[in-house]
Coordinates of C-alpha atoms in Angstrom, one line a residue:
M7 CA 0.2 110.4 -60.1
P8 CA 3.0 109.1 -57.9
I9 CA 1.7 105.9 -56.6
S10 CA 0.3 105.5 -52.8
L11 CA 2.1 103.5 -50.5
G12 CA -0.6 100.9 -50.3
N13 CA -0.5 99.9 -53.8
A14 CA 2.9 99.7 -54.1
F15 CA 3.0 96.7 -51.8
I16 CA 0.4 95.4 -53.8
K17 CA 2.6 96.1 -56.9
N18 CA 5.5 95.0 -55.4
F19 CA 3.9 91.7 -53.9
L20 CA 5.1 88.7 -57.4
G21 CA 6.4 91.4 -59.3
K22 CA 5.3 91.4 -62.5
S23 CA 3.2 88.1 -62.5
P24 CA -0.8 88.4 -63.8
D25 CA -3.7 89.7 -61.5
W26 CA -5.2 86.8 -61.7
Y27 CA -2.1 84.4 -60.0
K28 CA -1.4 87.2 -56.5
L29 CA -4.7 86.3 -55.9
A30 CA -3.9 82.1 -56.3
I31 CA -1.1 82.8 -54.2
I32 CA -3.2 85.3 -51.7
S33 CA -6.4 82.4 -51.4
F34 CA -4.3 79.7 -50.7
L35 CA -2.4 81.9 -47.7
I36 CA -5.3 82.1 -46.7
V37 CA -7.4 78.6 -47.0
N38 CA -4.4 76.8 -45.8
P39 CA -4.6 77.8 -42.2
I40 CA -8.1 77.5 -41.5
V41 CA -7.7 74.0 -43.4
F42 CA -5.6 72.6 -41.0
F43 CA -7.3 73.9 -38.1
T44 CA -11.0 73.6 -38.5
I45 CA -11.0 70.8 -41.0
N46 CA -7.6 68.3 -41.3
P47 CA -4.8 68.7 -41.0
F48 CA -4.4 65.2 -43.7
A49 CA -6.4 67.2 -45.9
A50 CA -4.6 70.3 -46.0
G51 CA -1.4 68.8 -46.0
W52 CA -3.0 67.5 -49.8
L53 CA -4.3 70.7 -50.4
L54 CA -1.1 72.6 -49.7
V55 CA 0.6 69.5 -52.0
V56 CA -1.8 70.3 -54.7
E57 CA -0.7 74.1 -54.3
F58 CA 2.8 73.6 -54.9
I59 CA 1.7 71.0 -58.6
F60 CA 0.5 74.8 -59.0
T61 CA 3.5 76.8 -58.9
L62 CA 5.5 74.7 -60.5
A63 CA 2.3 74.5 -63.4
M64 CA 2.9 78.7 -63.3
A65 CA 6.5 78.8 -63.3
L66 CA 6.4 80.7 -66.3
K67 CA 4.3 83.6 -65.8
C68 CA 6.4 83.4 -62.0
Y69 CA 9.5 81.5 -61.0
P70 CA 8.2 79.1 -58.4
L71 CA 10.4 80.2 -55.9
Q72 CA 8.2 82.6 -54.0
P73 CA 5.0 81.6 -54.2
G74 CA 6.2 77.5 -53.4
G75 CA 8.4 79.7 -50.3
L76 CA 5.5 80.9 -49.6
L77 CA 3.5 78.0 -49.0
A78 CA 6.2 76.5 -46.9
I79 CA 7.2 79.0 -44.6
E80 CA 3.0 79.3 -43.3
A81 CA 2.9 75.7 -43.7
I82 CA 6.7 75.3 -41.1
A83 CA 4.5 78.0 -38.4
I84 CA 1.8 76.8 -38.6
G85 CA 2.5 73.4 -37.6
M86 CA 2.7 71.2 -40.7
T87 CA 5.2 70.4 -40.1
S88 CA 8.8 71.7 -38.6
P89 CA 12.1 73.2 -39.5
E90 CA 13.9 69.9 -38.0
Q91 CA 11.9 68.1 -40.2
V92 CA 13.0 70.0 -43.1
K93 CA 16.6 70.3 -42.2
H94 CA 16.1 66.7 -42.1
E95 CA 15.5 66.2 -45.0
L96 CA 18.3 68.9 -46.4
V97 CA 21.0 66.8 -44.8
A98 CA 20.3 63.2 -46.3
N99 CA 19.4 64.6 -50.0
I100 CA 23.1 67.3 -49.7
E101 CA 24.3 65.1 -52.0
V102 CA 21.7 66.3 -54.8
L103 CA 22.1 69.6 -53.3
L104 CA 26.1 69.6 -53.9
L105 CA 25.9 68.2 -57.2
L106 CA 23.7 71.5 -58.4
M107 CA 26.3 74.1 -56.9
F108 CA 29.1 72.2 -58.3
M109 CA 28.0 69.8 -60.5
V110 CA 26.5 72.3 -62.9
A111 CA 28.6 74.7 -62.9
G112 CA 31.7 73.0 -63.8
I113 CA 29.7 72.0 -66.6
Y114 CA 28.7 75.6 -67.6
F115 CA 33.3 76.6 -68.0
M116 CA 33.3 72.8 -70.0
K117 CA 31.2 74.5 -73.0
Q118 CA 33.4 75.8 -75.7
L119 CA 34.5 71.9 -75.8
L120 CA 29.9 70.1 -75.7
L121 CA 29.3 73.5 -78.1
F122 CA 32.3 72.6 -80.4
I123 CA 31.6 68.7 -80.3
F124 CA 27.6 68.9 -80.6
T125 CA 27.5 71.8 -83.4
K126 CA 29.5 69.1 -85.2
I127 CA 26.5 66.1 -84.4
L128 CA 23.3 68.7 -85.6
L129 CA 25.5 69.3 -88.6
E130 CA 26.5 66.1 -89.2
I131 CA 23.2 64.2 -89.1
R132 CA 20.6 65.3 -91.4
S133 CA 18.2 63.4 -90.8
K134 CA 16.0 64.3 -87.7
I135 CA 14.7 60.9 -86.5
K136 CA 18.9 59.9 -86.6
L137 CA 19.1 63.0 -83.9
A138 CA 16.4 62.4 -82.0
L139 CA 17.6 59.2 -81.4
A140 CA 21.8 60.4 -81.3
F141 CA 20.1 62.6 -78.0
C142 CA 18.1 60.0 -76.4
I143 CA 19.9 56.9 -76.6
A144 CA 23.2 59.0 -75.7
A145 CA 21.5 60.9 -72.8
A146 CA 20.0 57.3 -71.5
F147 CA 24.0 56.0 -71.4
L148 CA 25.4 58.7 -69.6
S149 CA 22.5 58.9 -67.1
A150 CA 23.1 54.7 -66.6
F151 CA 26.7 55.3 -65.6
L152 CA 26.4 58.9 -63.8
D153 CA 23.7 61.4 -62.9
A154 CA 20.7 62.5 -65.0
L155 CA 20.9 65.7 -63.7
T156 CA 24.4 66.6 -65.0
V157 CA 23.2 65.1 -68.1
I158 CA 20.4 67.2 -68.5
A159 CA 22.8 70.1 -67.1
V160 CA 25.3 69.3 -70.7
I161 CA 21.5 68.9 -72.3
I162 CA 20.7 73.1 -72.0
S163 CA 23.5 74.6 -71.5
V164 CA 24.0 72.9 -75.4
A165 CA 21.1 73.9 -76.6
V166 CA 21.0 76.9 -74.7
G167 CA 24.9 77.8 -76.7
F168 CA 22.3 76.7 -79.8
Y169 CA 19.7 78.9 -80.0
A170 CA 21.4 82.0 -78.2
I171 CA 23.9 81.6 -81.6
Y172 CA 20.5 82.2 -84.0
H173 CA 19.1 84.3 -81.7
K174 CA 22.1 86.5 -81.9
V175 CA 22.5 86.8 -86.0
A176 CA 18.4 86.4 -86.5
S177 CA 18.8 89.9 -84.2
G178 CA 21.1 91.6 -86.0
Q179 CA 22.9 93.0 -82.8
G180 CA 24.6 90.4 -80.7
D181 CA 22.8 92.9 -77.1
H182 CA 19.0 92.3 -78.6
T183 CA 18.0 88.8 -77.4
Q184 CA 14.2 90.1 -77.2
D185 CA 11.3 88.4 -80.0
E186 CA 10.6 92.1 -80.9
H187 CA 14.3 93.1 -82.5
L188 CA 13.1 89.7 -85.2
S189 CA 11.8 90.6 -88.9
D190 CA 9.5 89.6 -90.1
L191 CA 10.6 86.7 -91.7
T192 CA 13.0 85.6 -89.6
R193 CA 9.4 84.5 -87.0
E194 CA 8.9 81.4 -88.1
D195 CA 12.5 80.2 -88.4
L196 CA 13.0 80.7 -84.8
E197 CA 9.1 79.2 -83.8
N198 CA 10.5 75.8 -85.9
Y199 CA 13.5 76.1 -83.7
R200 CA 12.1 77.2 -80.9
A201 CA 9.9 73.4 -81.5
F202 CA 13.2 71.7 -82.6
L203 CA 15.2 72.2 -79.0
R204 CA 12.0 71.4 -77.5
S205 CA 11.7 67.9 -78.8
L206 CA 15.5 67.6 -78.4
L207 CA 15.5 68.4 -74.8
M208 CA 12.6 66.4 -74.4
H209 CA 13.8 63.4 -75.9
A210 CA 17.1 63.0 -73.8
G211 CA 15.5 64.1 -70.6
V212 CA 13.1 60.9 -71.4
G213 CA 16.6 58.8 -72.0
T214 CA 17.6 60.1 -68.8
A215 CA 14.7 57.6 -67.3
L216 CA 15.2 55.3 -69.2
G217 CA 18.6 54.7 -68.4
G218 CA 18.6 55.9 -64.8
V219 CA 16.7 53.4 -64.7
M220 CA 18.6 50.4 -65.2
T221 CA 21.7 50.7 -62.7
M222 CA 22.0 51.7 -58.9
V223 CA 23.2 54.7 -59.8
G224 CA 21.2 56.4 -62.3
E225 CA 19.4 58.0 -60.3
P226 CA 19.5 58.4 -56.2
Q227 CA 16.4 56.2 -54.6
N228 CA 18.7 53.5 -57.3
L229 CA 21.5 54.1 -55.1
I230 CA 19.1 53.8 -51.7
I231 CA 16.7 50.9 -52.7
A232 CA 20.5 48.6 -53.5
D233 CA 21.5 48.9 -50.3
Q234 CA 18.3 48.0 -48.6
A235 CA 18.2 44.6 -50.9
G236 CA 22.2 44.8 -50.5
W237 CA 23.0 44.5 -54.2
H238 CA 25.9 45.2 -55.7
F239 CA 25.8 47.0 -59.5
G240 CA 25.8 43.9 -61.7
E241 CA 23.0 42.7 -59.5
F242 CA 21.3 45.4 -59.6
L243 CA 21.5 45.1 -64.1
I244 CA 20.3 42.0 -63.2
R245 CA 17.6 41.7 -61.9
M246 CA 16.0 45.5 -63.1
S247 CA 17.0 44.2 -66.7
P248 CA 13.1 42.0 -67.4
I249 CA 11.3 45.2 -67.2
T250 CA 13.7 47.9 -69.1
V251 CA 15.2 46.2 -71.6
P252 CA 11.4 45.3 -72.9
V253 CA 11.2 49.6 -71.8
F254 CA 14.1 51.0 -73.1
I255 CA 13.8 48.9 -76.9
C256 CA 10.2 50.5 -76.4
G257 CA 11.4 53.5 -75.5
I258 CA 12.7 53.7 -78.3
L259 CA 10.3 53.1 -80.4
T260 CA 7.9 55.5 -79.6
C261 CA 11.1 58.7 -80.4
I262 CA 11.2 57.3 -83.6
I263 CA 6.6 56.4 -83.4
V264 CA 7.0 60.6 -82.4
E265 CA 8.9 61.4 -85.0
R266 CA 7.8 60.9 -88.0
L267 CA 4.8 61.3 -87.2
K268 CA 5.2 64.1 -85.8
L269 CA 3.3 63.7 -83.0
F270 CA 2.9 65.2 -79.8
G271 CA 5.3 68.2 -81.2
Y272 CA 7.8 66.1 -82.6
G273 CA 9.0 66.0 -86.0
V274 CA 10.2 69.5 -87.0
Q275 CA 12.6 69.9 -89.2
L276 CA 16.2 72.0 -88.0
P277 CA 14.9 75.1 -90.1
E278 CA 17.7 75.0 -93.1
H279 CA 18.4 79.0 -92.9
V280 CA 19.1 78.0 -88.9
R281 CA 21.5 75.1 -90.1
Q282 CA 23.0 77.5 -93.2
I283 CA 23.7 80.3 -89.3
L284 CA 24.9 77.2 -87.9
L285 CA 27.5 76.4 -90.2
D286 CA 28.9 79.6 -91.4
Y287 CA 29.4 79.9 -87.2
D288 CA 31.1 77.0 -86.9
Q289 CA 33.4 77.5 -90.4
T290 CA 33.9 81.2 -89.0
Q291 CA 34.4 79.9 -85.5
S292 CA 37.5 77.0 -87.0
Q293 CA 38.6 80.3 -88.7
S294 CA 39.0 82.7 -85.7
R295 CA 40.1 79.9 -83.3
T296 CA 44.0 80.2 -82.0
N297 CA 45.8 78.6 -80.5
L298 CA 45.6 79.6 -77.0
D299 CA 41.3 78.3 -78.4
V300 CA 43.1 75.1 -79.4
A301 CA 44.8 74.9 -75.3
K302 CA 40.9 75.5 -74.1
L303 CA 39.5 72.8 -75.2
W304 CA 42.5 69.8 -75.3
V305 CA 42.3 71.1 -71.4
Q306 CA 37.9 70.5 -71.7
G307 CA 38.3 67.1 -73.2
L308 CA 40.2 66.0 -70.3
I309 CA 38.0 67.4 -67.5
A310 CA 35.3 65.5 -69.8
V311 CA 37.3 61.8 -69.5
W312 CA 38.0 62.3 -65.7
L313 CA 34.3 63.3 -65.2
I314 CA 33.3 60.4 -66.4
V315 CA 36.2 58.3 -65.1
G316 CA 35.4 60.6 -61.4
L317 CA 31.0 59.4 -61.8
A318 CA 31.8 55.8 -63.5
L319 CA 33.6 55.0 -60.6
H320 CA 32.1 56.8 -57.6
L321 CA 36.0 57.3 -57.4
A322 CA 34.0 60.7 -55.0
S323 CA 30.3 62.6 -54.3
V324 CA 28.7 63.8 -57.2
G325 CA 29.0 68.1 -56.4
L326 CA 32.2 66.8 -55.2
I327 CA 33.3 65.9 -58.3
G328 CA 31.3 69.1 -59.9
L329 CA 33.9 71.1 -57.4
S330 CA 37.4 69.6 -58.8
V331 CA 35.6 70.2 -62.6
I332 CA 35.1 73.6 -61.2
I333 CA 38.9 73.7 -60.2
L334 CA 40.7 72.3 -63.2
A335 CA 38.0 74.6 -66.1
T336 CA 39.3 77.5 -64.4
T337 CA 42.7 77.1 -64.1
F338 CA 43.7 75.8 -67.3
S339 CA 42.0 78.4 -69.5
G340 CA 42.3 81.5 -67.1
I341 CA 39.1 81.9 -65.8
T342 CA 40.5 83.4 -62.2
E343 CA 38.4 87.1 -61.3
E344 CA 35.9 86.4 -58.9
H345 CA 33.0 87.9 -61.2
A346 CA 34.1 85.6 -64.4
L347 CA 33.4 82.4 -62.0
G348 CA 29.6 84.1 -60.4
K349 CA 27.7 83.7 -63.6
A350 CA 28.7 79.4 -63.4
F351 CA 26.7 79.6 -60.3
E352 CA 24.0 81.8 -61.6
E353 CA 22.0 78.7 -63.9
A354 CA 21.4 76.3 -61.5
L355 CA 21.9 77.4 -57.7
P356 CA 18.4 79.2 -57.6
F357 CA 16.6 75.9 -58.6
T358 CA 18.9 75.2 -55.3
A359 CA 17.2 77.0 -53.6
L360 CA 13.7 75.5 -55.5
L361 CA 14.8 72.3 -54.3
A362 CA 14.9 73.4 -51.0
V363 CA 11.0 74.9 -51.1
F364 CA 10.8 71.3 -52.9
F365 CA 12.1 69.2 -49.4
S366 CA 10.2 71.3 -46.9
I367 CA 7.1 69.6 -49.0
V368 CA 8.5 66.9 -48.4
A369 CA 8.6 66.8 -45.6
V370 CA 4.9 67.8 -44.6
I371 CA 4.5 65.0 -46.8
I372 CA 6.5 62.8 -44.1
D373 CA 5.2 64.6 -40.8
Q374 CA 1.1 64.4 -41.5
Q375 CA 2.1 61.3 -43.3
L376 CA 0.3 61.7 -47.2
F377 CA 0.7 58.3 -48.0
K378 CA -0.2 56.0 -45.4
P379 CA -3.1 54.7 -47.0
A380 CA -1.6 53.7 -49.6
I381 CA 1.6 51.8 -48.5
D382 CA -0.7 49.9 -46.1
A383 CA -3.0 49.2 -48.3
V384 CA -0.4 47.8 -50.8
L385 CA 0.9 45.9 -47.9
H386 CA -1.5 43.9 -46.7
L387 CA -2.8 42.5 -50.3
E388 CA -2.3 38.8 -49.5
N389 CA -2.1 37.9 -53.3
A390 CA 1.8 38.2 -53.9
D391 CA 1.7 39.2 -58.2
L392 CA -1.2 41.7 -57.5
Q393 CA 0.4 43.2 -54.6
L394 CA 3.8 43.7 -57.3
A395 CA 1.5 45.0 -59.6
M396 CA -0.1 47.1 -57.2
F397 CA 3.1 48.6 -55.4
Y398 CA 4.0 49.8 -58.6
V399 CA 0.7 51.1 -60.3
A400 CA 1.5 53.0 -56.3
N401 CA 4.9 54.5 -57.1
G402 CA 4.7 55.4 -60.0
L403 CA 1.7 57.5 -59.2
L404 CA 3.0 58.7 -56.4
S405 CA 5.9 60.2 -57.8
M406 CA 3.6 61.8 -60.5
V407 CA 2.9 64.4 -57.5
S408 CA 6.1 64.2 -55.6
D409 CA 9.5 63.7 -54.9
N410 CA 10.5 59.5 -56.9
V411 CA 13.6 59.3 -54.0
F412 CA 10.9 60.1 -51.3
V413 CA 8.3 57.9 -52.4
G414 CA 11.0 55.4 -53.0
T415 CA 13.0 55.8 -49.7
V416 CA 9.5 55.0 -48.3
Y417 CA 8.1 52.9 -49.4
I418 CA 12.1 50.4 -49.6
N419 CA 12.1 51.5 -45.8
E420 CA 7.9 49.5 -45.1
V421 CA 9.1 46.6 -47.0
K422 CA 12.5 46.0 -45.6
T423 CA 10.1 46.0 -41.7
A424 CA 7.6 44.5 -42.7
L425 CA 10.7 41.4 -44.1
A426 CA 12.0 41.8 -40.4
E427 CA 8.6 41.0 -39.2
G428 CA 7.4 37.9 -41.6
I429 CA 5.5 40.0 -43.2
I430 CA 6.2 39.1 -46.4
S431 CA 9.5 36.6 -46.8
R432 CA 13.1 37.6 -48.3
D433 CA 11.9 36.6 -52.4
Q434 CA 8.9 38.7 -51.7
F435 CA 10.9 41.7 -50.6
D436 CA 13.6 41.3 -53.5
L437 CA 10.2 41.4 -55.8
L438 CA 9.1 44.3 -54.5
A439 CA 12.2 45.9 -54.7
V440 CA 11.6 46.0 -58.1
A441 CA 8.5 47.2 -58.9
I442 CA 9.1 49.8 -56.1
N443 CA 12.8 51.0 -58.5
T444 CA 11.6 50.9 -61.8
G445 CA 7.8 52.1 -60.6
T446 CA 9.5 55.2 -59.3
N447 CA 11.6 56.3 -62.3
L448 CA 9.1 54.9 -65.5
P449 CA 5.7 55.9 -65.1
S450 CA 6.8 59.7 -62.9
V451 CA 8.4 60.2 -66.8
A452 CA 4.7 62.5 -66.5
T453 CA 4.8 65.5 -64.9
P454 CA 7.8 67.2 -63.9
N455 CA 7.3 66.6 -59.7
G456 CA 8.3 63.3 -60.8
Q457 CA 11.5 63.7 -62.7
A458 CA 14.1 65.9 -61.7
A459 CA 15.7 66.6 -64.9
F460 CA 12.3 67.5 -66.1
L461 CA 12.1 70.2 -62.8
F462 CA 15.5 71.2 -63.9
L463 CA 15.1 71.7 -67.2
L464 CA 11.5 73.1 -66.3
T465 CA 12.5 76.2 -64.6
S466 CA 16.2 76.7 -66.3
A467 CA 17.2 79.3 -67.8
L468 CA 16.5 78.5 -71.6
A469 CA 13.1 77.6 -71.1
P470 CA 10.6 80.3 -71.2
L471 CA 13.2 80.8 -74.5
I472 CA 11.9 77.6 -76.2
R473 CA 8.7 78.1 -75.0
L474 CA 8.3 75.2 -73.2
S475 CA 5.8 75.1 -70.7
Y476 CA 4.9 72.8 -67.7
G477 CA 2.1 72.0 -69.7
R478 CA 3.3 71.4 -73.1
M479 CA 5.5 69.1 -71.2
V480 CA 3.5 67.4 -69.7
L481 CA 1.7 67.1 -73.7
M482 CA 4.8 66.1 -74.8
A483 CA 5.5 63.6 -72.4
L484 CA 2.2 61.5 -72.2
P485 CA 2.9 58.7 -75.1
Y486 CA 6.3 58.5 -74.0
T487 CA 4.7 58.4 -70.2
V488 CA 1.7 54.8 -71.8
V489 CA 4.6 52.9 -73.7
L490 CA 6.8 53.1 -70.9
T491 CA 4.1 53.1 -67.7
L492 CA 2.5 49.9 -69.9
V493 CA 5.5 48.2 -70.4
G494 CA 7.2 48.3 -67.6
L495 CA 3.1 46.7 -66.2
F496 CA 3.7 44.1 -68.4
G497 CA 7.0 43.3 -67.6
I498 CA 6.0 43.7 -63.9
I499 CA 3.1 41.1 -63.9
F500 CA 4.7 38.2 -67.1
F501 CA 8.1 38.6 -65.8
L502 CA 8.2 38.3 -62.4
D503 CA 7.4 35.0 -60.6
P504 CA 8.2 34.8 -57.3
A505 CA 9.2 31.2 -57.8
T506 CA 12.1 32.9 -58.9
A507 CA 12.3 35.7 -57.9
N508 CA 16.9 34.6 -57.1
Y509 CA 17.3 35.3 -60.5
Y510 CA 20.0 37.8 -61.0
D511 CA 22.8 35.5 -62.7
L512 CA 22.5 35.9 -65.9
G513 CA 20.7 31.9 -67.8
W514 CA 17.4 34.0 -65.1
L515 CA 17.3 36.3 -68.9
S516 CA 18.5 33.2 -71.8
H517 CA 15.3 30.4 -69.6
H518 CA 12.2 32.5 -67.7
I519 CA 11.7 35.8 -70.4
P520 CA 10.3 32.7 -72.9
E521 CA 8.5 30.9 -70.3
A522 CA 6.7 34.4 -69.0
L523 CA 6.1 35.8 -72.9
K524 CA 4.8 32.5 -73.3
H525 CA 2.4 32.8 -70.6
A526 CA 1.1 35.6 -71.8
S527 CA 0.2 35.3 -75.1
T528 CA -1.9 32.5 -73.9
S529 CA -3.1 34.8 -71.1
I530 CA -4.1 37.1 -73.2
G531 CA -5.5 35.1 -76.0
H532 CA -7.9 33.1 -72.6

């Protein structure tokens, strides 16, 4: 029976998404203008933020670009923000957008080298705990000097390669990628393999946060905070170290504990059947590798050196370095056809568009001043120690539901204004800058909203393959969220003392930390 035109419009709306999801989005679009015009623009703004988070949480039902984009378009149409403000946010974050467009595509053309290296690591390290630590520590180290999105793009590319190898063999036919092509004998292996890959990706994702908080180049907001405070690389590293070093140690201990006790979805071993498939694949690749393939590996290795040096020394913006990687890798690998180049951009461009929509929501947050009450309340606290703790907590909570770059930027600008107006001293400003940086970086691992690396992972093509949903990410991040947040708060309360605010020389570490620990133990005893 032919479908009517009206039903065709309804069926085409958000495609194969469940009917209840379609109704929810339509309800949002109807309710938002009513709340904005008849109740309160401030309430409408927060309602929009909650709705956008809902679309992220339902990413496996429908990619968030379409429903989130509809919400953003409506917000602009009814006056919650303006196209100019959205453009301002996009321009302010152009480096992040360039990174996604070019760096992720550049990593695509280095896939052979990455798969070669990580296959060796995966097959050589039999202990799951050691493997988890390797992924977590490597991601932390790289993120401290590179960019978290670049690092997670590398890990995703490797994981996609691992998954494709197994699925191709298990399905029996290279062009089949759906579960129905798997035999019952391999289904359990597939589920365990998915859990295995999920745990490694989450360890790596948290590792990017552990390393990213340490240096001024680890996260975009770190650069902004360092610039406002006038800190160089070394001073930033030392000022953050009383918080970041204990957090890193406790984060690594958490990695070991959740793997050993098999908590929160961790601890799943690589199935022997899958290990054998990867082993056979590695042997086959080694035997069939020609001089052309070896030459490509050497070229990609040299480009990897350029990538690390260029990013570590900040020879150019991250996106431009990514563009250079694309040009060099394709030139010396013989990839010159346009359609072959286009495949590299398929993964990152949908997320780039989604991030542009996200910045539209950030524009609403700015125009409707959704964070202003919290900022004002914290700034006017008279107790200096309490002010530090509340800044850390407020930044953490807001970063969980918003962009940590935006939260960090808003808070450091407000604090800089308070310093200029004489409301706070320079010493207190320095300590608040530490609280802002650690607050935006540590508690934000709780949700994909707060960490761009987590959001990129959630919306990648890999997430549905390994069944990594929003809820599962939140659950697997929970032990890290609790540990990192509490250890960071402990450090803010006991290790940051206004009397010793100017502590960027290394002598502070050996002198003040033991005193702070003694003070903390005495306080706990009382």
